Amino acid sequence: MYQIHLAGTTYQFKNLRTLMAKASPARSGDFLAGVAASNHLERVAAQWVLADVPLKQFLNEVLVPYESDEVTRLIIDSHDALAFASIQHLTVGDFRNWLLSEQADSASLALIAPGLTPEMVAAVSKIMRLQDLVLVAKKCRVITRFRNTIGLENRLSTRLQPNHPTDDPAGIAASLVDGLLYGCGDAVIGINPATDNLEATTRLLYLLDAVIERYQIPTQTCVLAHVTTLLKAINQGTPVDLVFQSIAGTQKANESFGINLSLLQEAQQAALALKRGTVGDNCMYFETGQGSALSANAHEGMDQQTCEARAYAVARHFKPLLVNTVVGFIGPEYLYDGKQIIRAGLEDHFCGKLLGLPMGCDICYTNHAEADQDDMDVLLTQFAVAGGTFIMGVPGADDVMLNYQSTSFHDALYVRQVLGLRPAPEFEQWLQEHHIFDTHNRLPSASQIPALFKPAFVFADE
């Protein structure tokens, strides 16, 4: 039992899971789940109590039973006690103060990352302002590699997302060329298939592989089909760079996705065996989002942000190239408006980076949310200032297949220009060699198509 007497009222929280939920900043999903604080005073009381909880308590009081949840078992069994030793004496509040201090630099944050559990980082995020989340995340440096190097300082990568409602090769090609001409695609060229089956997935994988080979683009490709579909594609010899899967923070939620840890392990080993990386072997790509566990009725009584942080423990285990929080995609039932989406995006980035993950953000919203593109501009700018690893590049910021609003090729140009950010170094060199960017990473003044692309794309017969 946790309790505090505040403003003439005694607030009691029966366990750590309840305390975490009540301390979480207000969002519609937690109200929907019935776990949110009833008012601002109760939330402040919970945050006050949470600040005094020792970090060691999160190892002694698990939020989901060890015996019934493999994510909990992964968190506890993989905990690095040696990495935790230097901060094990701290409370959540002390930990916040240390993270904001100059002593917590990039090197020291990297050293403690294996000793942190998702619940610890979720807890400290709940007592931080937005500027705190930005400052600490900015200090975290997470570098991954496959055909290029992601996450270096003063770099911001993009996923080129040329989705098409019927997976039409010509439509995909048009979006793909458009994105490349704006310098997008160094994180991954990734397609959400309109139909998740082996035939469609294989066709798209060969299409993307043909682009990479023909133009010698130093990046990686991915078709965001279910992991079982990608395993079948690998087994029949299809060129697969990155294995994708949506993941969540409880065993039950992952089961609702049709996955478990052993299946992800099998997929990782299959992808590694292909040896398609040229500068590294980080071959997994995960997507997450606050509210996914609740939408599957699998949140185990936790608040959605803590559930989300637990998904990062799953991701961390498989050493991914990319992790993407699709922050506003699930809808206003979980993140109601622009304010909640902005907060969630910065929380997710902070938590993932502290745990040692290469965090990107799909800065997005659905058309029935109380949000607009101005809100997305705010999150885009704050995310980039916080050292975000990558963002989405969608034609016109409007995904015509998934039917949601994201960030455009122009948005990537904007934030790189304003903050002096550059693409991944290998991709940057390719852009400059082919006169897509000049030596200052600006679009050339001439409006003509670079010579590289003058022979028109022809995919249908490849």
Coordinates of C-alpha atoms in Angstrom, one line a residue:
M1 CA 0.0 0.0 0.0
Y2 CA 1.3 3.5 -0.9
Q3 CA -0.3 6.6 0.5
I4 CA 0.0 10.3 1.2
H5 CA -1.9 13.0 3.0
L6 CA -2.3 16.0 0.7
A7 CA -4.6 19.1 0.8
G8 CA -6.7 17.6 3.6
T9 CA -7.2 14.2 1.9
T10 CA -5.5 10.9 2.3
Y11 CA -4.8 9.2 -1.1
Q12 CA -4.1 5.5 -1.1
F13 CA -2.8 3.3 -3.9
K14 CA -3.0 -0.4 -3.3
N15 CA 0.0 -1.4 -5.4
L16 CA 2.8 -0.1 -7.7
R17 CA 0.7 -0.8 -10.8
T18 CA -2.1 1.4 -9.5
L19 CA 0.3 4.1 -8.4
M20 CA 1.9 4.2 -11.8
A21 CA -1.4 4.5 -13.6
K22 CA -2.7 7.2 -11.3
A23 CA 0.6 9.2 -11.7
S24 CA 0.4 9.1 -15.5
P25 CA -0.5 12.4 -17.3
A26 CA -4.1 12.4 -18.4
R27 CA -5.0 10.6 -21.6
S28 CA -8.2 9.2 -23.0
G29 CA -7.1 5.6 -23.1
D30 CA -6.4 5.4 -19.4
F31 CA -9.9 6.8 -18.7
L32 CA -11.4 4.3 -21.0
A33 CA -9.5 1.5 -19.1
G34 CA -10.7 2.9 -15.8
V35 CA -7.1 3.2 -14.4
A36 CA -6.6 7.0 -14.6
A37 CA -6.5 9.4 -11.7
S38 CA -10.0 10.8 -10.9
N39 CA -8.8 14.4 -10.8
H40 CA -5.7 16.5 -10.9
L41 CA -5.1 16.4 -7.1
E42 CA -5.1 12.6 -7.1
R43 CA -2.6 12.6 -10.1
V44 CA -0.3 15.0 -8.2
A45 CA -0.6 12.9 -5.1
A46 CA 0.4 9.8 -7.1
Q47 CA 3.3 11.6 -8.7
W48 CA 4.5 12.8 -5.3
V49 CA 4.4 9.2 -3.9
L50 CA 6.0 7.8 -7.0
A51 CA 9.0 10.2 -6.8
D52 CA 9.8 8.6 -3.4
V53 CA 9.7 5.0 -4.6
P54 CA 13.2 3.3 -4.7
L55 CA 14.2 2.1 -8.2
K56 CA 14.9 -1.3 -6.6
Q57 CA 11.2 -1.6 -5.8
F58 CA 10.6 -2.3 -9.5
L59 CA 12.7 -5.4 -9.3
N60 CA 10.8 -6.6 -6.2
E61 CA 7.2 -5.7 -7.2
V62 CA 6.4 -6.7 -10.8
L63 CA 3.3 -5.1 -12.4
V64 CA 2.3 -8.3 -14.2
P65 CA 2.9 -11.7 -12.6
Y66 CA 6.2 -13.4 -13.5
E67 CA 4.6 -16.8 -13.8
S68 CA 2.0 -15.8 -16.3
D69 CA 3.7 -13.3 -18.5
E70 CA 6.8 -13.9 -20.7
V71 CA 7.5 -10.2 -21.1
T72 CA 7.8 -9.9 -17.3
R73 CA 10.1 -12.9 -17.3
L74 CA 12.2 -11.3 -20.1
I75 CA 12.5 -8.0 -18.1
I76 CA 13.5 -9.7 -14.9
D77 CA 15.7 -12.4 -16.2
S78 CA 17.7 -10.1 -18.6
H79 CA 18.2 -7.4 -16.0
D80 CA 21.9 -6.4 -15.7
A81 CA 22.6 -5.9 -12.0
L82 CA 26.1 -4.6 -12.7
A83 CA 24.9 -1.9 -15.0
F84 CA 22.2 -1.0 -12.3
A85 CA 24.7 -0.9 -9.4
S86 CA 25.6 2.8 -9.8
I87 CA 22.0 4.0 -9.5
Q88 CA 20.4 1.3 -7.4
H89 CA 20.3 3.6 -4.3
L90 CA 18.2 6.2 -6.1
T91 CA 14.5 6.9 -5.8
V92 CA 12.5 7.8 -8.9
G93 CA 12.8 11.4 -8.0
D94 CA 16.5 11.2 -7.4
F95 CA 16.8 9.4 -10.7
R96 CA 15.1 12.3 -12.5
N97 CA 17.5 14.8 -10.9
W98 CA 20.5 12.7 -11.9
L99 CA 19.3 12.3 -15.5
L100 CA 19.0 16.1 -15.8
S101 CA 22.4 16.7 -14.3
E102 CA 25.6 17.2 -16.3
Q103 CA 27.0 14.0 -14.8
A104 CA 24.5 12.0 -16.9
D105 CA 26.2 12.3 -20.2
S106 CA 25.9 10.1 -23.3
A107 CA 28.6 7.6 -22.1
S108 CA 27.1 7.2 -18.6
L109 CA 23.5 6.8 -20.0
A110 CA 24.7 4.1 -22.3
L111 CA 26.4 2.3 -19.4
I112 CA 23.3 2.1 -17.2
A113 CA 20.8 1.3 -20.1
P114 CA 21.0 -2.5 -19.6
G115 CA 20.3 -2.0 -15.9
L116 CA 17.1 -0.1 -16.4
T117 CA 13.7 -1.8 -16.7
P118 CA 10.8 -0.4 -18.7
E119 CA 8.9 0.3 -15.5
M120 CA 11.7 2.4 -14.1
V121 CA 11.9 4.6 -17.2
A122 CA 8.1 4.9 -17.4
A123 CA 8.0 5.9 -13.8
V124 CA 10.5 8.7 -14.1
S125 CA 8.9 10.0 -17.3
K126 CA 5.7 10.5 -15.4
I127 CA 7.2 13.2 -13.2
M128 CA 9.0 15.0 -16.0
R129 CA 8.0 18.0 -18.0
L130 CA 8.3 18.0 -21.8
Q131 CA 11.6 19.9 -21.7
D132 CA 13.0 17.3 -19.3
L133 CA 12.0 14.5 -21.7
V134 CA 13.7 16.4 -24.6
L135 CA 16.9 17.2 -22.7
V136 CA 17.6 13.7 -21.4
A137 CA 16.7 12.0 -24.7
K138 CA 19.0 14.3 -26.5
K139 CA 21.9 13.0 -24.5
C140 CA 21.2 9.4 -25.4
R141 CA 23.1 8.1 -28.4
V142 CA 22.0 4.8 -29.9
I143 CA 23.7 3.7 -33.2
T144 CA 22.6 0.8 -35.4
R145 CA 23.7 -0.5 -38.8
F146 CA 22.6 -2.6 -41.7
R147 CA 23.5 -1.0 -45.1
N148 CA 24.0 2.4 -43.5
T149 CA 24.6 3.9 -40.1
I150 CA 21.6 5.1 -38.2
G151 CA 21.6 7.4 -35.1
L152 CA 24.8 9.3 -35.3
E153 CA 24.9 12.8 -33.7
N154 CA 23.3 15.6 -35.8
R155 CA 21.7 13.1 -38.1
L156 CA 18.0 12.5 -38.7
S157 CA 16.9 9.6 -40.9
T158 CA 13.6 9.0 -42.7
R159 CA 11.5 6.0 -43.6
L160 CA 10.3 6.4 -47.2
Q161 CA 6.7 5.1 -47.0
P162 CA 5.3 4.6 -50.6
N163 CA 2.1 2.9 -49.7
H164 CA -0.6 2.3 -52.3
P165 CA -4.2 1.1 -51.7
T166 CA -3.9 -1.7 -54.3
D167 CA -0.1 -2.3 -54.1
D168 CA 0.1 -1.1 -57.7
P169 CA 3.8 -1.1 -58.8
A170 CA 3.5 2.1 -60.8
G171 CA 1.9 4.0 -57.9
I172 CA 4.5 2.7 -55.5
A173 CA 7.3 3.7 -57.9
A174 CA 6.0 7.2 -58.3
S175 CA 6.0 7.8 -54.6
L176 CA 9.3 6.1 -54.2
V177 CA 11.1 8.3 -56.8
D178 CA 9.4 11.4 -55.3
G179 CA 10.7 10.5 -51.9
L180 CA 14.2 9.8 -53.0
L181 CA 14.3 13.1 -54.9
Y182 CA 13.6 14.8 -51.5
G183 CA 16.4 12.9 -49.8
C184 CA 14.1 10.4 -47.9
G185 CA 14.6 6.7 -47.4
D186 CA 17.9 6.3 -45.4
A187 CA 16.2 4.6 -42.4
V188 CA 14.3 2.2 -44.6
I189 CA 12.1 2.1 -47.7
G190 CA 9.2 0.4 -46.1
I191 CA 5.8 -0.5 -47.6
N192 CA 2.7 -1.4 -45.7
P193 CA 1.1 -4.0 -48.0
A194 CA -2.6 -3.6 -48.7
T195 CA -2.9 -7.4 -48.5
D196 CA -0.9 -9.4 -46.0
N197 CA -0.3 -12.6 -47.9
L198 CA 2.8 -14.4 -49.2
E199 CA 2.3 -13.6 -52.9
A200 CA 1.8 -9.9 -52.5
T201 CA 4.6 -9.6 -49.9
T202 CA 7.0 -11.4 -52.2
R203 CA 6.1 -9.3 -55.2
L204 CA 6.8 -6.1 -53.2
L205 CA 10.0 -7.4 -51.8
Y206 CA 11.4 -8.2 -55.3
L207 CA 10.3 -4.7 -56.5
L208 CA 12.1 -3.0 -53.7
D209 CA 15.2 -5.2 -54.1
A210 CA 15.3 -4.2 -57.8
V211 CA 15.3 -0.5 -56.9
I212 CA 18.2 -1.0 -54.4
E213 CA 20.2 -3.0 -56.8
R214 CA 19.6 -0.9 -59.9
Y215 CA 20.5 2.4 -58.3
Q216 CA 22.9 1.0 -55.7
I217 CA 21.2 2.8 -52.9
P218 CA 22.9 2.4 -49.5
T219 CA 19.7 1.7 -47.5
Q220 CA 17.5 -1.2 -46.5
T221 CA 14.0 -2.3 -47.5
C222 CA 11.1 -3.8 -45.7
V223 CA 7.5 -5.0 -46.4
L224 CA 5.6 -4.6 -43.2
A225 CA 3.8 -8.0 -43.4
H226 CA 3.3 -10.3 -40.4
V227 CA 6.4 -12.0 -39.2
T228 CA 5.0 -15.4 -40.2
T229 CA 4.6 -14.2 -43.8
L230 CA 8.1 -12.8 -43.8
L231 CA 9.5 -16.1 -42.5
K232 CA 7.8 -18.0 -45.3
A233 CA 9.3 -15.4 -47.8
I234 CA 12.8 -16.0 -46.3
N235 CA 12.4 -19.8 -46.5
Q236 CA 11.5 -19.6 -50.2
G237 CA 14.6 -17.5 -51.0
T238 CA 12.9 -14.0 -51.3
P239 CA 15.3 -11.1 -50.7
V240 CA 14.4 -9.9 -47.2
D241 CA 16.4 -7.1 -45.5
L242 CA 14.5 -6.2 -42.4
V243 CA 12.0 -8.4 -40.6
F244 CA 9.0 -6.4 -39.3
Q245 CA 6.5 -6.9 -36.5
S246 CA 4.2 -4.9 -34.3
I247 CA 4.9 -5.7 -30.7
A248 CA 3.3 -4.9 -27.3
G249 CA 4.1 -4.9 -23.6
T250 CA 2.3 -8.0 -22.3
Q251 CA 2.2 -11.6 -23.4
K252 CA -1.5 -11.5 -24.0
A253 CA -1.2 -8.4 -26.2
N254 CA 1.5 -10.1 -28.2
E255 CA -0.6 -13.2 -28.6
S256 CA -3.4 -11.0 -30.0
F257 CA -0.8 -10.1 -32.7
G258 CA -0.1 -13.8 -33.3
I259 CA 3.4 -13.7 -31.9
N260 CA 5.6 -14.7 -29.0
L261 CA 9.2 -14.3 -28.1
S262 CA 10.3 -17.6 -29.6
L263 CA 8.7 -16.7 -33.0
L264 CA 10.5 -13.4 -33.0
Q265 CA 13.8 -15.2 -32.2
E266 CA 13.2 -17.6 -35.1
A267 CA 12.6 -14.7 -37.5
Q268 CA 15.7 -12.9 -36.3
Q269 CA 17.9 -15.9 -36.8
A270 CA 16.4 -16.5 -40.3
A271 CA 17.1 -12.9 -41.3
L272 CA 20.7 -13.0 -39.9
A273 CA 21.4 -16.1 -41.9
L274 CA 20.7 -14.2 -45.1
K275 CA 23.7 -11.9 -44.4
R276 CA 22.3 -9.1 -46.4
G277 CA 23.7 -6.3 -44.3
T278 CA 26.9 -4.6 -45.5
V279 CA 27.9 -2.5 -42.6
G280 CA 26.0 -4.2 -39.7
D281 CA 23.5 -6.9 -38.8
N282 CA 20.7 -5.1 -37.0
C283 CA 17.9 -6.8 -39.1
M284 CA 14.7 -6.2 -37.1
Y285 CA 12.1 -3.4 -37.4
F286 CA 9.5 -3.1 -34.7
E287 CA 6.5 -0.8 -34.4
T288 CA 4.5 0.0 -31.2
G289 CA 1.9 2.4 -30.0
Q290 CA 0.2 3.5 -26.8
G291 CA -3.2 1.9 -26.6
S292 CA -2.5 -1.4 -28.5
A293 CA -2.6 -3.5 -25.3
L294 CA -5.8 -1.9 -24.2
S295 CA -7.4 -2.3 -27.6
A296 CA -6.7 -6.1 -27.3
N297 CA -8.1 -6.1 -23.7
A298 CA -4.6 -7.2 -22.7
H299 CA -3.3 -4.3 -20.6
E300 CA -3.3 -6.3 -17.3
G301 CA -4.6 -3.3 -15.4
M302 CA -1.6 -1.1 -16.4
D303 CA -1.8 2.4 -17.9
Q304 CA -1.1 2.6 -21.6
Q305 CA 2.3 4.4 -21.3
T306 CA 3.7 1.8 -19.0
C307 CA 2.5 -0.9 -21.3
E308 CA 4.2 0.8 -24.2
A309 CA 7.5 1.0 -22.3
R310 CA 7.3 -2.7 -21.6
A311 CA 7.1 -3.3 -25.4
Y312 CA 10.6 -1.7 -25.6
A313 CA 12.0 -4.5 -23.5
V314 CA 10.8 -6.9 -26.2
A315 CA 12.4 -4.8 -28.9
R316 CA 15.7 -4.4 -27.0
H317 CA 16.1 -8.1 -26.7
F318 CA 16.4 -8.5 -30.5
K319 CA 18.8 -5.6 -31.2
P320 CA 16.7 -3.9 -33.9
L321 CA 17.8 -1.5 -36.5
L322 CA 14.7 0.6 -36.0
V323 CA 11.8 1.0 -33.5
N324 CA 8.9 3.2 -34.4
T325 CA 6.2 4.5 -32.1
V326 CA 3.2 5.1 -34.3
V327 CA 2.0 7.6 -31.8
G328 CA -1.4 8.9 -33.0
F329 CA -2.4 6.1 -35.3
I330 CA -4.8 4.1 -33.0
G331 CA -7.1 7.0 -32.6
P332 CA -8.7 9.4 -30.1
E333 CA -10.0 6.6 -27.9
Y334 CA -6.4 6.4 -26.6
L335 CA -4.8 9.8 -27.4
Y336 CA -7.6 12.3 -27.7
D337 CA -6.0 15.4 -29.0
G338 CA -2.8 17.1 -30.1
K339 CA -1.7 17.8 -26.5
Q340 CA -1.9 14.1 -25.6
I341 CA -0.3 13.0 -28.9
I342 CA 2.7 15.4 -28.4
R343 CA 3.2 14.2 -24.8
A344 CA 3.0 10.6 -25.7
G345 CA 5.5 10.9 -28.6
L346 CA 8.1 12.5 -26.4
E347 CA 7.5 10.0 -23.6
D348 CA 7.9 7.1 -25.9
H349 CA 11.1 8.5 -27.4
F350 CA 12.6 9.2 -24.0
C351 CA 11.8 5.8 -22.6
G352 CA 13.0 3.9 -25.7
K353 CA 16.3 5.9 -25.9
L354 CA 17.0 5.4 -22.1
L355 CA 16.6 1.7 -22.7
G356 CA 19.1 1.8 -25.5
L357 CA 16.7 1.7 -28.6
P358 CA 17.0 3.5 -31.9
M359 CA 13.7 5.3 -31.6
G360 CA 11.7 6.8 -34.5
C361 CA 8.3 8.4 -34.4
D362 CA 5.4 8.3 -36.8
I363 CA 4.2 11.8 -36.0
C364 CA 0.6 11.2 -37.0
Y365 CA -3.1 11.4 -36.2
T366 CA -6.3 10.0 -37.5
N367 CA -8.9 12.3 -39.1
H368 CA -11.4 11.9 -36.2
A369 CA -8.9 13.0 -33.5
E370 CA -8.9 16.5 -32.1
A371 CA -5.5 17.3 -33.7
D372 CA -4.2 18.9 -36.9
Q373 CA -1.0 19.4 -38.8
D374 CA 0.0 22.3 -36.6
D375 CA 0.1 19.8 -33.7
M376 CA 2.3 17.5 -35.8
D377 CA 4.6 20.4 -36.6
V378 CA 5.1 21.0 -32.9
L379 CA 5.9 17.3 -32.2
L380 CA 8.1 17.0 -35.3
T381 CA 10.2 19.9 -34.1
Q382 CA 10.4 18.8 -30.5
F383 CA 11.2 15.2 -31.5
A384 CA 14.0 16.4 -33.8
V385 CA 15.4 18.7 -31.1
A386 CA 15.3 15.7 -28.7
G387 CA 17.6 13.7 -31.0
G388 CA 15.0 11.5 -32.6
T389 CA 16.4 8.8 -34.8
F390 CA 14.0 8.8 -37.7
I391 CA 10.6 10.0 -38.9
M392 CA 8.2 9.0 -41.7
G393 CA 8.2 10.4 -45.2
V394 CA 4.7 10.0 -46.8
P395 CA 3.7 11.7 -50.0
G396 CA 1.8 14.9 -49.1
A397 CA 1.7 13.6 -45.4
D398 CA -1.5 11.7 -46.3
D399 CA -1.2 8.0 -46.4
V400 CA -3.8 6.9 -49.0
M401 CA -3.7 3.3 -48.0
L402 CA -3.7 3.4 -44.2
N403 CA -5.9 6.6 -44.3
Y404 CA -4.1 8.7 -41.7
Q405 CA -2.1 11.9 -41.6
S406 CA 1.7 11.7 -41.0
T407 CA 4.8 13.7 -42.0
S408 CA 5.8 14.5 -45.6
F409 CA 9.0 14.5 -47.6
H410 CA 8.9 18.3 -47.2
D411 CA 8.6 18.0 -43.4
A412 CA 11.9 16.1 -43.4
L413 CA 13.5 18.9 -45.5
Y414 CA 12.2 21.5 -43.1
V415 CA 13.4 19.9 -39.9
R416 CA 16.8 19.1 -41.3
Q417 CA 17.3 22.6 -42.6
V418 CA 16.1 24.3 -39.4
L419 CA 18.2 22.2 -37.1
G420 CA 21.2 21.5 -39.3
L421 CA 20.5 17.7 -39.4
R422 CA 21.8 15.4 -42.1
P423 CA 20.9 12.0 -43.5
A424 CA 22.8 8.8 -42.6
P425 CA 26.4 9.3 -43.9
E426 CA 26.4 6.5 -46.6
F427 CA 23.0 7.7 -47.9
E428 CA 24.1 11.3 -47.8
Q429 CA 27.1 10.5 -50.0
W430 CA 24.9 8.7 -52.5
L431 CA 22.5 11.8 -52.6
Q432 CA 25.4 14.1 -53.3
E433 CA 27.1 11.8 -55.8
H434 CA 24.0 11.7 -57.9
H435 CA 23.2 15.5 -57.5
I436 CA 20.0 14.9 -55.6
F437 CA 21.5 17.1 -52.8
D438 CA 24.3 19.5 -53.2
T439 CA 27.4 19.5 -50.9
H440 CA 25.4 21.5 -48.3
N441 CA 22.6 18.9 -48.3
R442 CA 20.2 21.3 -50.2
L443 CA 18.1 20.5 -53.2
P444 CA 19.9 21.7 -56.3
S445 CA 18.4 24.8 -58.0
A446 CA 17.8 23.0 -61.3
S447 CA 14.4 21.5 -61.5
Q448 CA 15.4 18.7 -63.9
I449 CA 15.4 15.1 -62.9
P450 CA 18.9 13.9 -61.9
A451 CA 20.6 11.7 -64.6
L452 CA 20.3 8.7 -62.3
F453 CA 16.5 8.6 -62.8
K454 CA 16.2 9.5 -66.4
P455 CA 15.8 5.9 -67.5
A456 CA 12.3 5.5 -66.2
F457 CA 11.5 2.9 -63.5
V458 CA 10.0 -0.2 -65.0
F459 CA 9.0 -2.6 -62.2
A460 CA 6.1 -4.6 -63.5
D461 CA 8.2 -7.3 -65.3
E462 CA 11.1 -7.5 -62.8

